[in-house]
């Protein structure tokens, strides 16, 4: 499974345009990830960390959270606690990850 991780410095504005929302001008994007169908990506989650689905559909799970969360394009998940986040692409997808420390 091929995963392409693109660290970008253009800001959260790029992904928010895909999501159909406009952020504050100083907002920053930490990473944008492209996943092929069936591919997985993980990160150490912490309170306030945001995962946005820009394209496709993803399945999100987090250690300590019994829910299975499915996000479609334009939807986001905000972590409420620490724990490993695992994202699996249900179809080709693009996700954005914003660290809890990054201001909006």
Tab-separated table of N, CA and C in Angstrom:
chain	number	residue	atom	x	y	z
A	1	UNK	N	0.843	-1.184	0.000
A	1	UNK	CA	0.000	0.000	0.000
A	1	UNK	C	0.885	1.243	0.000
A	2	UNK	N	0.652	2.075	-0.934
A	2	UNK	CA	1.469	3.264	-1.067
A	2	UNK	C	0.790	4.448	-0.390
A	3	UNK	N	1.563	5.144	0.410
A	3	UNK	CA	1.052	6.324	1.091
A	3	UNK	C	1.971	7.486	0.747
A	4	UNK	N	1.409	8.575	0.326
A	4	UNK	CA	2.208	9.757	0.019
A	4	UNK	C	1.919	10.811	1.071
A	5	UNK	N	2.938	11.232	1.788
A	5	UNK	CA	2.792	12.259	2.817
A	5	UNK	C	3.466	13.520	2.312
A	6	UNK	N	2.724	14.576	2.248
A	6	UNK	CA	3.249	15.840	1.745
A	6	UNK	C	3.205	16.873	2.862
A	7	UNK	N	4.364	17.264	3.364
A	7	UNK	CA	4.403	18.354	4.330
A	7	UNK	C	4.378	19.643	3.525
A	8	UNK	N	3.492	20.515	3.892
A	8	UNK	CA	3.377	21.747	3.130
A	8	UNK	C	3.402	22.952	4.057
A	9	UNK	N	3.794	24.069	3.504
A	9	UNK	CA	3.867	25.291	4.298
A	9	UNK	C	2.893	26.346	3.794
A	10	UNK	N	2.034	25.980	2.854
A	10	UNK	CA	1.086	26.945	2.308
A	10	UNK	C	-0.027	27.286	3.278
A	11	UNK	N	-0.266	26.451	4.249
A	11	UNK	CA	-1.295	26.726	5.241
A	11	UNK	C	-2.529	25.879	5.071
A	12	UNK	N	-3.393	25.961	6.074
A	12	UNK	CA	-4.612	25.165	6.130
A	12	UNK	C	-5.610	25.635	5.081
A	13	UNK	N	-5.384	26.807	4.508
A	13	UNK	CA	-6.293	27.376	3.518
A	13	UNK	C	-6.517	26.424	2.345
A	14	UNK	N	-5.468	25.772	1.879
A	14	UNK	CA	-5.577	24.873	0.732
A	14	UNK	C	-6.581	23.770	1.002
A	15	UNK	N	-6.447	23.069	2.118
A	15	UNK	CA	-7.349	21.962	2.417
A	15	UNK	C	-8.742	22.479	2.752
A	16	UNK	N	-8.839	23.595	3.412
A	16	UNK	CA	-10.147	24.131	3.758
A	16	UNK	C	-10.938	24.494	2.509
A	17	UNK	N	-10.261	24.884	1.458
A	17	UNK	CA	-10.973	25.150	0.199
A	17	UNK	C	-11.596	23.865	-0.316
A	18	UNK	N	-10.879	22.748	-0.168
A	18	UNK	CA	-11.439	21.454	-0.565
A	18	UNK	C	-12.648	21.115	0.297
A	19	UNK	N	-12.609	21.515	1.569
A	19	UNK	CA	-13.689	21.209	2.496
A	19	UNK	C	-14.843	22.195	2.371
A	20	UNK	N	-14.648	23.270	1.615
A	20	UNK	CA	-15.718	24.231	1.408
A	20	UNK	C	-15.847	25.262	2.517
A	21	UNK	N	-14.798	25.431	3.312
A	21	UNK	CA	-14.818	26.420	4.398
A	21	UNK	C	-13.594	27.317	4.266
A	22	UNK	N	-13.696	28.520	4.777
A	22	UNK	CA	-12.562	29.433	4.769
A	22	UNK	C	-12.049	29.613	6.196
A	23	UNK	N	-10.774	29.337	6.444
A	23	UNK	CA	-10.209	29.489	7.780
A	23	UNK	C	-9.711	30.913	8.022
A	24	UNK	N	-9.258	31.146	9.239
A	24	UNK	CA	-8.605	32.409	9.554
A	24	UNK	C	-7.332	32.506	8.707
A	25	UNK	N	-6.905	33.714	8.311
A	25	UNK	CA	-5.753	33.862	7.426
A	25	UNK	C	-4.458	33.268	7.965
A	26	UNK	N	-4.299	33.173	9.289
A	26	UNK	CA	-3.044	32.675	9.848
A	26	UNK	C	-3.071	31.171	10.120
A	27	UNK	N	-4.123	30.487	9.699
A	27	UNK	CA	-4.234	29.049	9.960
A	27	UNK	C	-3.133	28.294	9.223
A	28	UNK	N	-2.682	27.181	9.810
A	28	UNK	CA	-1.605	26.390	9.228
A	28	UNK	C	-1.999	24.924	9.122
A	29	UNK	N	-1.551	24.299	8.056
A	29	UNK	CA	-1.751	22.871	7.850
A	29	UNK	C	-0.442	22.172	8.170
A	30	UNK	N	-0.493	21.135	8.984
A	30	UNK	CA	0.712	20.410	9.338
A	30	UNK	C	1.070	19.352	8.299
A	31	UNK	N	0.079	18.636	7.795
A	31	UNK	CA	0.360	17.606	6.791
A	31	UNK	C	-0.878	17.328	5.958
A	32	UNK	N	-0.637	16.988	4.707
A	32	UNK	CA	-1.702	16.531	3.843
A	32	UNK	C	-1.278	15.147	3.375
A	33	UNK	N	-2.175	14.175	3.470
A	33	UNK	CA	-1.844	12.784	3.185
A	33	UNK	C	-2.768	12.258	2.092
A	34	UNK	N	-2.184	11.634	1.084
A	34	UNK	CA	-2.951	10.983	0.029
A	34	UNK	C	-2.883	9.485	0.265
A	35	UNK	N	-4.039	8.835	0.336
A	35	UNK	CA	-4.104	7.394	0.592
A	35	UNK	C	-4.823	6.690	-0.551
A	36	UNK	N	-4.268	5.576	-0.977
A	36	UNK	CA	-4.956	4.717	-1.940
A	36	UNK	C	-5.991	3.899	-1.181
A	37	UNK	N	-6.998	3.396	-1.850
A	37	UNK	CA	-8.029	2.572	-1.204
A	37	UNK	C	-7.372	1.423	-0.445
A	38	UNK	N	-7.743	1.267	0.826
A	38	UNK	CA	-7.210	0.205	1.666
A	38	UNK	C	-5.939	0.566	2.410
A	39	UNK	N	-5.302	1.678	2.053
A	39	UNK	CA	-4.070	2.100	2.723
A	39	UNK	C	-4.392	2.703	4.084
A	40	UNK	N	-3.426	2.617	4.996
A	40	UNK	CA	-3.614	3.157	6.345
A	40	UNK	C	-2.513	4.155	6.674
A	41	UNK	N	-2.819	5.061	7.593
A	41	UNK	CA	-1.889	6.087	8.086
A	41	UNK	C	-2.168	6.251	9.559
A	42	UNK	N	-1.137	6.502	10.353
A	42	UNK	CA	-1.366	6.676	11.791
A	42	UNK	C	-0.547	7.832	12.336
A	43	UNK	N	-0.983	8.321	13.484
A	43	UNK	CA	-0.309	9.422	14.167
A	43	UNK	C	-0.608	9.313	15.655
A	44	UNK	N	0.256	9.903	16.465
A	44	UNK	CA	0.001	9.976	17.902
A	44	UNK	C	-0.960	11.132	18.137
A	45	UNK	N	-2.205	10.802	18.440
A	45	UNK	CA	-3.229	11.820	18.637
A	45	UNK	C	-3.134	12.468	20.007
A	46	UNK	N	-3.617	13.685	20.088
A	46	UNK	CA	-3.697	14.414	21.366
A	46	UNK	C	-4.905	15.336	21.289
A	47	UNK	N	-5.370	15.812	22.413
A	47	UNK	CA	-6.560	16.670	22.415
A	47	UNK	C	-6.410	17.854	21.455
A	48	UNK	N	-7.422	18.062	20.648
A	48	UNK	CA	-7.431	19.184	19.719
A	48	UNK	C	-6.888	18.880	18.338
A	49	UNK	N	-6.233	17.733	18.166
A	49	UNK	CA	-5.718	17.370	16.848
A	49	UNK	C	-6.904	17.155	15.904
A	50	UNK	N	-6.822	17.718	14.695
A	50	UNK	CA	-7.922	17.647	13.743
A	50	UNK	C	-7.513	16.881	12.491
A	51	UNK	N	-8.377	15.960	12.079
A	51	UNK	CA	-8.217	15.247	10.812
A	51	UNK	C	-9.385	15.650	9.928
A	52	UNK	N	-9.099	16.179	8.758
A	52	UNK	CA	-10.150	16.547	7.818
A	52	UNK	C	-10.067	15.675	6.578
A	53	UNK	N	-11.197	15.264	6.065
A	53	UNK	CA	-11.245	14.461	4.839
A	53	UNK	C	-11.564	15.406	3.680
A	54	UNK	N	-10.593	15.618	2.804
A	54	UNK	CA	-10.786	16.525	1.672
A	54	UNK	C	-11.401	15.823	0.474
A	55	UNK	N	-11.105	14.521	0.350
A	55	UNK	CA	-11.612	13.771	-0.794
A	55	UNK	C	-11.730	12.308	-0.394
A	56	UNK	N	-12.734	11.624	-0.889
A	56	UNK	CA	-12.909	10.199	-0.618
A	56	UNK	C	-13.659	9.940	0.674
A	57	UNK	N	-13.431	8.734	1.229
A	57	UNK	CA	-14.030	8.341	2.510
A	57	UNK	C	-12.971	7.636	3.328
A	58	UNK	N	-12.916	7.970	4.630
A	58	UNK	CA	-11.927	7.371	5.519
A	58	UNK	C	-12.601	6.815	6.765
A	59	UNK	N	-11.931	5.860	7.379
A	59	UNK	CA	-12.373	5.251	8.628
A	59	UNK	C	-11.333	5.627	9.668
A	60	UNK	N	-11.758	6.261	10.754
A	60	UNK	CA	-10.856	6.739	11.801
A	60	UNK	C	-11.126	5.985	13.095
A	61	UNK	N	-10.064	5.484	13.721
A	61	UNK	CA	-10.162	4.891	15.055
A	61	UNK	C	-9.078	5.512	15.921
A	62	UNK	N	-9.312	5.530	17.232
A	62	UNK	CA	-8.320	6.066	18.156
A	62	UNK	C	-8.288	5.207	19.407
A	63	UNK	N	-7.079	4.899	19.867
A	63	UNK	CA	-6.909	4.142	21.095
A	63	UNK	C	-7.669	4.836	22.217
A	64	UNK	N	-8.449	4.075	22.965
A	64	UNK	CA	-9.203	4.634	24.084
A	64	UNK	C	-10.580	5.159	23.704
A	65	UNK	N	-10.899	5.132	22.420
A	65	UNK	CA	-12.203	5.592	21.937
A	65	UNK	C	-12.837	4.417	21.199
A	66	UNK	N	-13.911	3.890	21.722
A	66	UNK	CA	-14.537	2.703	21.158
A	66	UNK	C	-15.298	2.921	19.867
A	67	UNK	N	-15.421	4.170	19.445
A	67	UNK	CA	-16.191	4.457	18.230
A	67	UNK	C	-15.397	4.142	16.966
A	68	UNK	N	-16.106	3.801	15.928
A	68	UNK	CA	-15.567	3.731	14.576
A	68	UNK	C	-16.170	4.914	13.848
A	69	UNK	N	-15.335	5.798	13.338
A	69	UNK	CA	-15.807	7.031	12.727
A	69	UNK	C	-15.533	6.976	11.229
A	70	UNK	N	-16.555	7.172	10.427
A	70	UNK	CA	-16.398	7.219	8.973
A	70	UNK	C	-16.644	8.660	8.538
A	71	UNK	N	-15.660	9.215	7.837
A	71	UNK	CA	-15.752	10.589	7.353
A	71	UNK	C	-15.760	10.604	5.834
A	72	UNK	N	-16.619	11.439	5.281
A	72	UNK	CA	-16.639	11.678	3.848
A	72	UNK	C	-16.014	13.030	3.563
A	73	UNK	N	-15.878	13.347	2.301
A	73	UNK	CA	-15.308	14.632	1.899
A	73	UNK	C	-16.051	15.778	2.574
A	74	UNK	N	-15.295	16.708	3.147
A	74	UNK	CA	-15.879	17.862	3.815
A	74	UNK	C	-16.123	17.669	5.297
A	75	UNK	N	-15.837	16.474	5.825
A	75	UNK	CA	-16.066	16.208	7.247
A	75	UNK	C	-14.730	16.193	7.992
A	76	UNK	N	-14.794	16.414	9.311
A	76	UNK	CA	-13.574	16.435	10.122
A	76	UNK	C	-13.798	15.723	11.452
A	77	UNK	N	-12.700	15.243	12.031
A	77	UNK	CA	-12.690	14.604	13.344
A	77	UNK	C	-11.720	15.381	14.214
A	78	UNK	N	-12.138	15.715	15.439
A	78	UNK	CA	-11.266	16.394	16.390
A	78	UNK	C	-11.048	15.463	17.569
A	79	UNK	N	-9.781	15.137	17.821
A	79	UNK	CA	-9.432	14.241	18.921
A	79	UNK	C	-9.711	14.921	20.260
A	80	UNK	N	-10.273	14.160	21.177
A	80	UNK	CA	-10.577	14.706	22.505
A	80	UNK	C	-9.592	14.222	23.567
A	81	UNK	N	-8.717	13.269	23.210
A	81	UNK	CA	-7.759	12.739	24.183
A	81	UNK	C	-6.520	12.203	23.476
A	82	UNK	N	-5.531	11.791	24.262
A	82	UNK	CA	-4.320	11.182	23.714
A	82	UNK	C	-4.611	9.751	23.303
A	83	UNK	N	-3.938	9.300	22.288
A	83	UNK	CA	-4.076	7.922	21.833
A	83	UNK	C	-3.769	7.810	20.355
A	84	UNK	N	-3.241	6.685	19.958
A	84	UNK	CA	-2.880	6.438	18.563
A	84	UNK	C	-4.104	6.587	17.663
A	85	UNK	N	-3.974	7.403	16.621
A	85	UNK	CA	-5.014	7.574	15.603
A	85	UNK	C	-4.644	6.723	14.395
A	86	UNK	N	-5.594	5.971	13.894
A	86	UNK	CA	-5.377	5.184	12.682
A	86	UNK	C	-6.459	5.565	11.677
A	87	UNK	N	-6.019	5.919	10.483
A	87	UNK	CA	-6.926	6.292	9.400
A	87	UNK	C	-6.762	5.266	8.284
A	88	UNK	N	-7.865	4.691	7.841
A	88	UNK	CA	-7.859	3.749	6.724
A	88	UNK	C	-8.742	4.314	5.619
A	89	UNK	N	-8.212	4.331	4.405
A	89	UNK	CA	-8.979	4.840	3.265
A	89	UNK	C	-9.948	3.771	2.776
A	90	UNK	N	-11.231	4.094	2.777
A	90	UNK	CA	-12.242	3.177	2.262
A	90	UNK	C	-12.319	3.250	0.736
A	91	UNK	N	-11.775	4.331	0.204
A	91	UNK	CA	-11.632	4.569	-1.236
A	91	UNK	C	-10.489	5.558	-1.353
A	92	UNK	N	-9.967	5.843	-2.537
A	92	UNK	CA	-8.885	6.820	-2.627
A	92	UNK	C	-9.282	8.101	-1.880
A	93	UNK	N	-8.361	8.606	-1.046
A	93	UNK	CA	-8.712	9.738	-0.182
A	93	UNK	C	-7.538	10.690	0.015
A	94	UNK	N	-7.880	11.914	0.367
A	94	UNK	CA	-6.905	12.919	0.776
A	94	UNK	C	-7.356	13.423	2.130
A	95	UNK	N	-6.437	13.392	3.107
A	95	UNK	CA	-6.762	13.893	4.440
A	95	UNK	C	-5.794	14.999	4.824
A	96	UNK	N	-6.236	15.850	5.723
A	96	UNK	CA	-5.398	16.902	6.284
A	96	UNK	C	-5.307	16.671	7.776
A	97	UNK	N	-4.115	16.849	8.314
A	97	UNK	CA	-3.904	16.691	9.748
A	97	UNK	C	-3.389	18.011	10.303
A	98	UNK	N	-4.087	18.546	11.291
A	98	UNK	CA	-3.652	19.783	11.949
A	98	UNK	C	-3.370	19.450	13.390
A	99	UNK	N	-2.145	19.709	13.819
A	99	UNK	CA	-1.748	19.436	15.187
A	99	UNK	C	-2.482	20.355	16.145
A	100	UNK	N	-2.687	19.879	17.358
A	100	UNK	CA	-3.401	20.645	18.378
A	100	UNK	C	-2.702	21.959	18.698
A	101	UNK	N	-1.398	22.028	18.490
A	101	UNK	CA	-0.642	23.238	18.829
A	101	UNK	C	-0.734	24.312	17.753
A	102	UNK	N	-1.203	23.951	16.569
A	102	UNK	CA	-1.280	24.895	15.463
A	102	UNK	C	-2.503	25.788	15.623
A	103	UNK	N	-2.324	27.103	15.655
A	103	UNK	CA	-3.478	27.999	15.843
A	103	UNK	C	-4.377	28.027	14.618
A	104	UNK	N	-5.653	28.276	14.864
A	104	UNK	CA	-6.585	28.451	13.743
A	104	UNK	C	-6.641	29.893	13.334
